[in-house]
Short mmCIF file of C-alpha atoms in Angstrom, two decimals:
data_model
loop_
_atom_site.label_atom_id
_atom_site.label_comp_id
_atom_site.label_asym_id
_atom_site.label_seq_id
_atom_site.Cartn_x
_atom_site.Cartn_y
_atom_site.Cartn_z
CA UNK A 277 -0.01 0.05 0.00
CA UNK A 278 1.35 3.44 -0.91
CA UNK A 279 0.55 6.44 1.28
CA UNK A 280 0.85 10.05 0.09
CA UNK A 281 2.48 12.87 2.15
CA UNK A 282 -0.63 15.08 1.92
CA UNK A 283 -1.88 14.42 5.51
CA UNK A 284 -1.63 17.66 7.47
CA UNK A 285 -2.89 18.70 10.90
CA UNK A 286 -2.77 21.73 13.08
CA UNK A 287 -2.53 20.72 16.66
CA UNK A 288 -2.85 23.97 18.66
CA UNK A 289 -4.20 26.90 16.58
CA UNK A 290 -1.71 29.68 16.62
CA UNK A 291 1.23 28.85 18.81
CA UNK A 292 1.92 27.36 22.17
CA UNK A 293 -0.29 30.02 23.78
CA UNK A 294 -3.23 28.02 22.48
CA UNK A 295 -2.41 25.94 25.54
CA UNK A 296 -3.92 22.71 24.19
CA UNK A 297 -7.37 24.23 24.49
CA UNK A 298 -8.92 20.97 23.66
CA UNK A 299 -9.17 20.31 27.39
CA UNK A 300 -10.08 22.18 30.51
CA UNK A 301 -10.16 21.16 34.15
CA UNK A 302 -13.58 19.75 35.15
CA UNK A 303 -15.56 19.68 38.42
CA UNK A 304 -16.25 16.98 40.98
CA UNK A 305 -19.65 15.92 41.99
CA UNK A 306 -21.62 13.19 43.63
CA UNK A 307 -20.63 10.23 45.95
CA UNK A 308 -21.95 7.09 44.45
CA UNK A 309 -19.73 3.92 44.59
CA UNK A 310 -21.34 2.11 41.74
CA UNK A 311 -19.87 2.01 38.15
CA UNK A 312 -22.10 4.05 35.82
CA UNK A 313 -21.18 1.83 32.81
CA UNK A 314 -18.80 4.34 31.36
CA UNK A 315 -15.66 2.95 33.03
CA UNK A 316 -15.85 5.60 35.73
CA UNK A 317 -15.89 3.38 38.81
CA UNK A 318 -12.77 1.87 40.18
CA UNK A 319 -14.14 -0.24 43.01
CA UNK A 320 -11.72 1.12 45.57
CA UNK A 321 -13.40 4.24 46.85
CA UNK A 322 -12.96 6.62 44.01
CA UNK A 323 -16.65 7.07 43.27
CA UNK A 324 -18.02 6.85 39.72
CA UNK A 325 -20.17 9.99 40.15
CA UNK A 326 -16.93 11.99 41.22
CA UNK A 327 -16.27 12.23 37.56
CA UNK A 328 -18.23 13.80 34.71
CA UNK A 329 -19.33 11.38 31.94
CA UNK A 330 -16.47 11.30 29.47
CA UNK A 331 -16.95 12.69 26.02
CA UNK A 332 -13.67 12.46 23.88
CA UNK A 333 -14.86 15.27 21.72
CA UNK A 334 -15.51 17.56 24.61
CA UNK A 335 -13.68 16.15 27.68
CA UNK A 336 -14.09 17.33 31.24
CA UNK A 337 -11.39 16.59 33.87
CA UNK A 338 -10.52 15.04 36.13
CA UNK A 339 -11.01 11.50 34.75
CA UNK A 340 -9.73 8.14 35.86
CA UNK A 341 -7.03 7.05 33.48
CA UNK A 342 -8.87 3.73 33.14
CA UNK A 343 -11.79 5.79 31.62
CA UNK A 344 -9.43 7.54 29.17
CA UNK A 345 -7.85 4.25 28.10
CA UNK A 346 -11.20 2.64 27.55
CA UNK A 347 -12.09 5.46 25.25
CA UNK A 348 -8.60 5.26 23.48
CA UNK A 349 -8.01 8.92 24.49
CA UNK A 350 -4.31 8.34 24.72
CA UNK A 351 -4.18 9.04 21.03
CA UNK A 352 -5.64 11.38 18.46
CA UNK A 353 -7.93 10.24 15.62
CA UNK A 354 -6.49 9.63 12.21
CA UNK A 355 -8.91 12.06 10.69
CA UNK A 356 -7.08 14.86 12.50
CA UNK A 357 -4.11 14.31 10.22
CA UNK A 358 -6.05 15.99 7.41
CA UNK A 359 -6.15 19.26 9.22
CA UNK A 360 -2.49 20.02 9.51
CA UNK A 361 -1.68 23.58 8.44
CA UNK A 362 1.18 23.24 5.93
CA UNK A 363 4.20 25.40 6.59
CA UNK A 364 7.08 26.24 4.39
CA UNK A 365 9.87 26.22 6.89
CA UNK A 366 10.33 25.50 10.65
CA UNK A 367 9.19 28.13 13.04
CA UNK A 368 12.35 27.59 15.06
CA UNK A 369 15.74 26.13 14.24
CA UNK A 370 16.93 24.83 10.91
CA UNK A 371 15.25 22.89 8.18
CA UNK A 372 16.58 19.30 7.60
CA UNK A 373 19.74 19.36 5.47
CA UNK A 374 19.43 18.58 1.77
CA UNK A 375 21.29 15.72 0.10
CA UNK A 376 24.69 17.05 -1.07
CA UNK A 377 25.17 17.68 -4.71
CA UNK A 378 28.79 16.46 -4.49
CA UNK A 379 28.77 12.67 -4.87
CA UNK A 380 31.98 12.48 -2.86
CA UNK A 381 30.00 13.49 0.25
CA UNK A 382 27.46 10.72 -0.09
CA UNK A 383 27.57 7.91 2.61
CA UNK A 384 27.39 4.42 1.22
CA UNK A 385 27.95 2.01 4.13
CA UNK A 386 28.02 -1.74 3.54
CA UNK A 387 25.80 -2.04 6.69
CA UNK A 388 22.90 0.22 7.71
CA UNK A 389 22.72 0.79 11.51
CA UNK A 390 19.20 1.24 12.89
CA UNK A 391 18.02 2.22 16.38
CA UNK A 392 14.59 2.89 17.98
CA UNK A 393 13.85 5.39 20.71
CA UNK A 394 15.79 4.27 23.78
CA UNK A 395 13.78 2.52 26.52
CA UNK A 396 14.41 1.25 29.99
CA UNK A 397 14.59 -2.27 28.53
CA UNK A 398 16.25 -2.15 25.17
CA UNK A 399 15.19 -5.69 24.54
CA UNK A 400 11.55 -4.79 24.51
CA UNK A 401 11.59 -4.20 20.69
CA UNK A 402 14.01 -7.16 20.07
CA UNK A 403 12.70 -8.91 16.91
CA UNK A 404 9.57 -6.87 16.76
CA UNK A 405 10.71 -4.66 13.89
CA UNK A 406 12.24 -7.49 11.87
CA UNK A 407 9.62 -7.23 9.04
CA UNK A 408 10.55 -3.55 8.60
CA UNK A 409 14.27 -4.17 8.81
CA UNK A 410 14.01 -7.03 6.25
CA UNK A 411 12.26 -4.76 3.79
CA UNK A 412 14.92 -2.07 4.34
CA UNK A 413 17.51 -4.65 3.49
CA UNK A 414 15.59 -5.76 0.49
CA UNK A 415 14.98 -2.27 -0.82
CA UNK A 416 18.58 -0.98 -0.22
CA UNK A 417 20.60 -4.09 -0.86
CA UNK A 418 22.32 -3.48 2.41
CA UNK A 419 22.66 -5.52 5.55
CA UNK A 420 20.62 -3.86 8.41
CA UNK A 421 21.68 -4.15 12.04
CA UNK A 422 19.43 -3.10 14.93
CA UNK A 423 21.60 -1.51 17.63
CA UNK A 424 19.65 -0.51 20.70
CA UNK A 425 20.98 2.62 22.35
CA UNK A 426 20.77 3.64 25.99
CA UNK A 427 19.83 7.31 25.84
CA UNK A 428 18.65 10.11 23.59
CA UNK A 429 22.02 11.70 23.81
CA UNK A 430 23.74 8.49 22.56
CA UNK A 431 21.32 8.22 19.68
CA UNK A 432 21.91 11.74 18.52
CA UNK A 433 25.65 11.45 18.92
CA UNK A 434 25.70 8.19 16.95
CA UNK A 435 23.93 9.75 13.92
CA UNK A 436 26.01 12.92 14.05
CA UNK A 437 29.14 10.67 13.85
CA UNK A 438 27.65 8.69 10.93
CA UNK A 439 27.48 5.49 13.14
CA UNK A 440 23.53 5.53 12.94
CA UNK A 441 21.98 5.70 9.57
CA UNK A 442 18.20 5.20 10.10
CA UNK A 443 16.47 5.80 13.42
CA UNK A 444 13.26 6.51 15.25
CA UNK A 445 13.69 9.58 17.45
CA UNK A 446 11.31 10.66 20.31
CA UNK A 447 9.15 13.62 19.56
CA UNK A 448 11.11 15.98 21.84
CA UNK A 449 14.51 14.85 20.53
CA UNK A 450 13.62 15.06 16.91
CA UNK A 451 14.53 18.84 16.52
CA UNK A 452 17.88 18.09 18.21
CA UNK A 453 18.39 15.33 15.75
CA UNK A 454 17.60 17.66 12.84
CA UNK A 455 19.76 20.54 14.03
CA UNK A 456 22.75 18.58 15.45
CA UNK A 457 22.87 15.29 13.69
CA UNK A 458 21.78 15.65 10.11
CA UNK A 459 18.57 13.70 10.53
CA UNK A 460 15.79 13.95 7.98
CA UNK A 461 12.38 13.10 9.44
CA UNK A 462 10.20 11.54 6.77
CA UNK A 463 7.56 9.46 8.54
CA UNK A 464 5.60 8.57 11.57
CA UNK A 465 3.75 5.45 12.63
CA UNK A 466 0.04 5.41 12.77
CA UNK A 467 -2.82 2.98 13.27
CA UNK A 468 -6.03 2.32 11.27
CA UNK A 469 -7.91 4.95 13.27
CA UNK A 470 -5.44 6.72 15.57
CA UNK A 471 -2.16 8.61 15.50
CA UNK A 472 0.00 10.53 17.90
CA UNK A 473 -0.10 10.81 21.67
CA UNK A 474 -1.09 13.41 24.31
CA UNK A 475 0.36 14.99 27.39
CA UNK A 476 -1.54 13.85 30.45
CA UNK A 477 -1.16 15.28 33.85
CA UNK A 478 -1.64 12.53 36.33
CA UNK A 479 -1.97 11.98 40.12
CA UNK A 480 -3.40 9.46 42.60
CA UNK A 481 -7.15 8.98 42.18
CA UNK A 482 -7.70 9.57 45.88
CA UNK A 483 -5.65 12.83 46.00
CA UNK A 484 -8.41 15.36 46.59
CA UNK A 485 -5.94 18.34 46.77
CA UNK A 486 -5.21 18.07 43.03
CA UNK A 487 -7.94 18.40 40.53
CA UNK A 488 -6.72 21.09 38.12
CA UNK A 489 -3.43 22.63 36.86
CA UNK A 490 -3.38 25.48 39.38
CA UNK A 491 -3.25 22.83 42.17
CA UNK A 492 0.34 21.95 41.09
CA UNK A 493 1.72 24.90 42.88
CA UNK A 494 3.90 23.80 45.85
CA UNK A 495 3.57 20.12 45.01
CA UNK A 496 6.12 17.39 44.31
CA UNK A 497 6.01 17.26 40.49
CA UNK A 498 8.03 14.86 38.49
CA UNK A 499 9.04 15.69 34.90
CA UNK A 500 10.81 12.96 32.92
CA UNK A 501 13.81 14.30 30.96
CA UNK A 502 14.95 17.69 29.93
CA UNK A 503 14.64 16.92 26.19
CA UNK A 504 11.29 15.21 26.47
CA UNK A 505 8.36 17.01 24.82
CA UNK A 506 5.43 15.80 26.92
CA UNK A 507 7.59 15.23 30.01
CA UNK A 508 9.24 18.61 30.19
CA UNK A 509 9.22 20.95 27.30
CA UNK A 510 5.55 21.09 26.57
CA UNK A 511 4.61 21.39 30.32
CA UNK A 512 7.01 24.30 30.67
CA UNK A 513 5.34 26.16 27.81
CA UNK A 514 1.69 25.12 28.32
CA UNK A 515 1.52 25.23 32.11
CA UNK A 516 3.02 28.62 32.16
CA UNK A 517 0.47 29.93 29.76
CA UNK A 518 -2.16 28.42 32.08
CA UNK A 519 -0.74 30.23 35.11
CA UNK A 520 1.53 27.77 36.69
CA UNK A 521 5.20 28.18 35.99
CA UNK A 522 7.35 25.02 36.45
CA UNK A 523 10.48 25.81 38.35
CA UNK A 524 8.91 28.72 40.09
CA UNK A 525 5.48 27.58 41.32
CA UNK A 526 6.81 24.11 41.91
CA UNK A 527 10.32 22.54 42.06
CA UNK A 528 10.95 20.19 39.16
CA UNK A 529 12.24 16.69 39.98
CA UNK A 530 13.36 14.54 37.01
CA UNK A 531 12.29 10.96 37.15
CA UNK A 532 14.35 9.82 34.21
CA UNK A 533 11.56 8.26 32.15
CA UNK A 534 7.85 8.11 31.47
CA UNK A 535 7.84 4.68 33.02
CA UNK A 536 9.37 6.00 36.25
CA UNK A 537 6.88 8.85 36.40
CA UNK A 538 3.91 6.49 35.91
CA UNK A 539 5.03 3.97 38.56
CA UNK A 540 6.15 6.76 40.84
CA UNK A 541 2.66 8.38 40.79
CA UNK A 542 1.05 4.95 41.38
CA UNK A 543 3.23 4.21 44.40
CA UNK A 544 3.03 7.71 45.71
CA UNK A 545 6.66 8.80 45.22
CA UNK A 546 5.37 11.96 43.47
CA UNK A 547 2.15 14.04 43.77
CA UNK A 548 1.84 14.94 40.05
CA UNK A 549 3.47 14.04 36.75
CA UNK A 550 3.10 15.27 33.20
CA UNK A 551 3.49 12.20 31.03
CA UNK A 552 3.31 10.77 27.48
CA UNK A 553 -0.18 9.15 27.36
CA UNK A 554 0.87 6.26 25.13
CA UNK A 555 3.86 5.54 27.40
CA UNK A 556 1.48 5.47 30.37
CA UNK A 557 -0.79 3.08 28.50
CA UNK A 558 2.01 0.60 27.92
CA UNK A 559 2.86 0.67 31.61
CA UNK A 560 -0.83 0.17 32.42
CA UNK A 561 -1.08 -2.69 30.00
CA UNK A 562 1.92 -4.43 31.48
CA UNK A 563 0.24 -4.24 34.88
CA UNK A 564 2.78 -2.00 36.50
CA UNK A 565 0.06 0.52 37.47
CA UNK A 566 -3.64 0.06 38.12
CA UNK A 567 -5.21 2.70 35.83
CA UNK A 568 -8.42 2.93 38.06
CA UNK A 569 -6.15 4.25 40.87
CA UNK A 570 -4.66 7.07 38.97
CA UNK A 571 -6.56 10.10 37.63
CA UNK A 572 -5.73 12.61 34.86
CA UNK A 573 -6.52 16.30 35.72
CA UNK A 574 -5.54 17.80 32.33
CA UNK A 575 -4.73 16.60 28.78
CA UNK A 576 -3.42 18.20 25.58
CA UNK A 577 -4.41 17.90 22.03
CA UNK A 578 -2.34 15.14 20.17
CA UNK A 579 1.28 15.53 19.28
CA UNK A 580 3.07 13.38 16.63
CA UNK A 581 4.86 10.30 17.82
CA UNK A 582 8.29 8.94 17.09
CA UNK A 583 9.86 10.41 13.97
CA UNK A 584 11.67 8.03 11.60
CA UNK A 585 14.63 9.57 10.02
CA UNK A 586 17.61 8.89 7.81
CA UNK A 587 20.94 10.79 7.70
CA UNK A 588 20.82 13.53 5.10
CA UNK A 589 24.09 12.39 3.22
CA UNK A 590 23.16 8.72 2.66
CA UNK A 591 23.36 7.80 -0.87
CA UNK A 592 20.20 8.87 -2.61
CA UNK A 593 19.47 5.31 -3.72
CA UNK A 594 19.68 4.25 -0.03
CA UNK A 595 17.37 7.05 0.91
CA UNK A 596 14.83 6.02 -1.56
CA UNK A 597 15.04 2.39 -0.51
CA UNK A 598 14.52 3.30 3.02
CA UNK A 599 11.54 5.33 2.27
CA UNK A 600 9.93 2.54 0.16
CA UNK A 601 10.45 0.14 3.07
CA UNK A 602 8.45 2.38 5.42
CA UNK A 603 5.95 3.98 3.12
CA UNK A 604 5.05 1.39 0.50
CA UNK A 605 4.35 -1.53 2.79
CA UNK A 606 1.49 -2.20 5.23
CA UNK A 607 2.53 -3.87 8.51
CA UNK A 608 -0.85 -4.04 10.08
CA UNK A 609 -0.91 -7.84 10.04
CA UNK A 610 2.61 -8.19 11.47
CA UNK A 611 4.01 -8.32 15.01
CA UNK A 612 4.83 -4.55 14.55
CA UNK A 613 1.10 -3.63 14.88
CA UNK A 614 0.74 -6.07 17.74
CA UNK A 615 3.51 -4.56 19.78
CA UNK A 616 2.77 -0.90 18.87
CA UNK A 617 -0.90 -0.80 19.90
CA UNK A 618 -2.14 -1.46 16.29
CA UNK A 619 0.26 1.12 14.62
CA UNK A 620 1.31 -0.92 11.74
CA UNK A 621 1.41 1.72 9.03
CA UNK A 622 3.85 4.51 8.30
CA UNK A 623 2.77 7.81 6.65
CA UNK A 624 4.93 10.54 5.19
CA UNK A 625 5.47 13.81 7.18
CA UNK A 626 6.85 17.28 6.54
CA UNK A 627 9.13 18.36 9.42
CA UNK A 628 8.16 22.12 9.38
CA UNK A 629 4.44 21.25 9.20
CA UNK A 630 4.02 18.33 11.54
CA UNK A 631 6.48 19.41 14.18
CA UNK A 632 5.43 22.95 14.28
CA UNK A 633 4.04 22.85 17.81
CA UNK A 634 6.96 20.83 19.14
CA UNK A 635 9.23 23.68 17.77
CA UNK A 636 7.05 26.29 19.32
CA UNK A 637 7.49 24.52 22.74
CA UNK A 638 11.24 24.53 22.15
CA UNK A 639 11.09 28.19 21.22
CA UNK A 640 9.11 29.17 24.26
CA UNK A 641 11.68 27.24 26.40
CA UNK A 642 14.62 29.01 24.71
CA UNK A 643 16.19 25.68 23.64
CA UNK A 644 19.68 26.17 22.21
CA UNK A 645 20.31 23.18 20.07
CA UNK A 646 24.07 23.70 20.02
CA UNK A 647 24.19 23.62 23.84
CA UNK A 648 21.06 21.73 25.11
CA UNK A 649 21.74 18.44 23.20
CA UNK A 650 19.22 15.73 23.95
#
């Protein structure tokens, strides 16, 4: 199946000051212990009527994360891709580098090195992406090796030094990869009906002191990593616009990962955490947290997920082969879709267009790509 690059979406109208206006803090009401049939009861004292009936198109908060997951609210709808506002150049930082005209500058390795976004357990994707990697090998005529890396910084450094040729970069680190490492984002992974992820702000379901963003002031708040979009950069921009300034109204504690933030909230190590919704969904699916015991007090409009990139100076034939392996095959019936929550399709993206709001977050945060490397 061949997919065009015409899908476009505008996440937050205007700039970061739009503040993910798709969601506003809701109100609490009632004291009934019974489940109302909408997934709002958790059976352990957090009453079903404490939460408004959930409407994904007009959500009110707080909501139990179990309710959000039942409504697949960790993602955006695939239809939203059609509404991107096309942009000619990035709002912040540089455009991806063009393939050199001088053939002597082309990179033509015998083996293509591939790496996915670093995780706490690098073996989690072991073998899962084999159908994709096999097609890359077939389309390029090169051996392809999957080399898991331990950190965003290691991933960016490897591509900068031409030791990494094709890679999936996290949303927040994608601009660093473009500006510092010669990465060319060309695709994102989607499902049959959904794409992207959201920023959720989570706390314990029985924490009555925290029901809206302004309640974060003075609390123990865990951000994930300094280069993370949903775990740090977006909260810095969007919370400040909403009247709560991270680092001023509350002290930031870095957990090190979305997994750590999710389990830290569940076990009471932190009061609140901004977190990647799909990362939270994976932790909940593994059983590391009980979603009915965690609530979300605020959520954003969807952001794009992992960007898949190749290095700008790869031989043009290799670039085209890599693109074909991603864009001209459908992996919905493979282990890829099974492991990635049904996301077995890649669609073409335009960096300036699809990462506009990520770049706005970086701009608001004053990110210096030369100094603040992921």
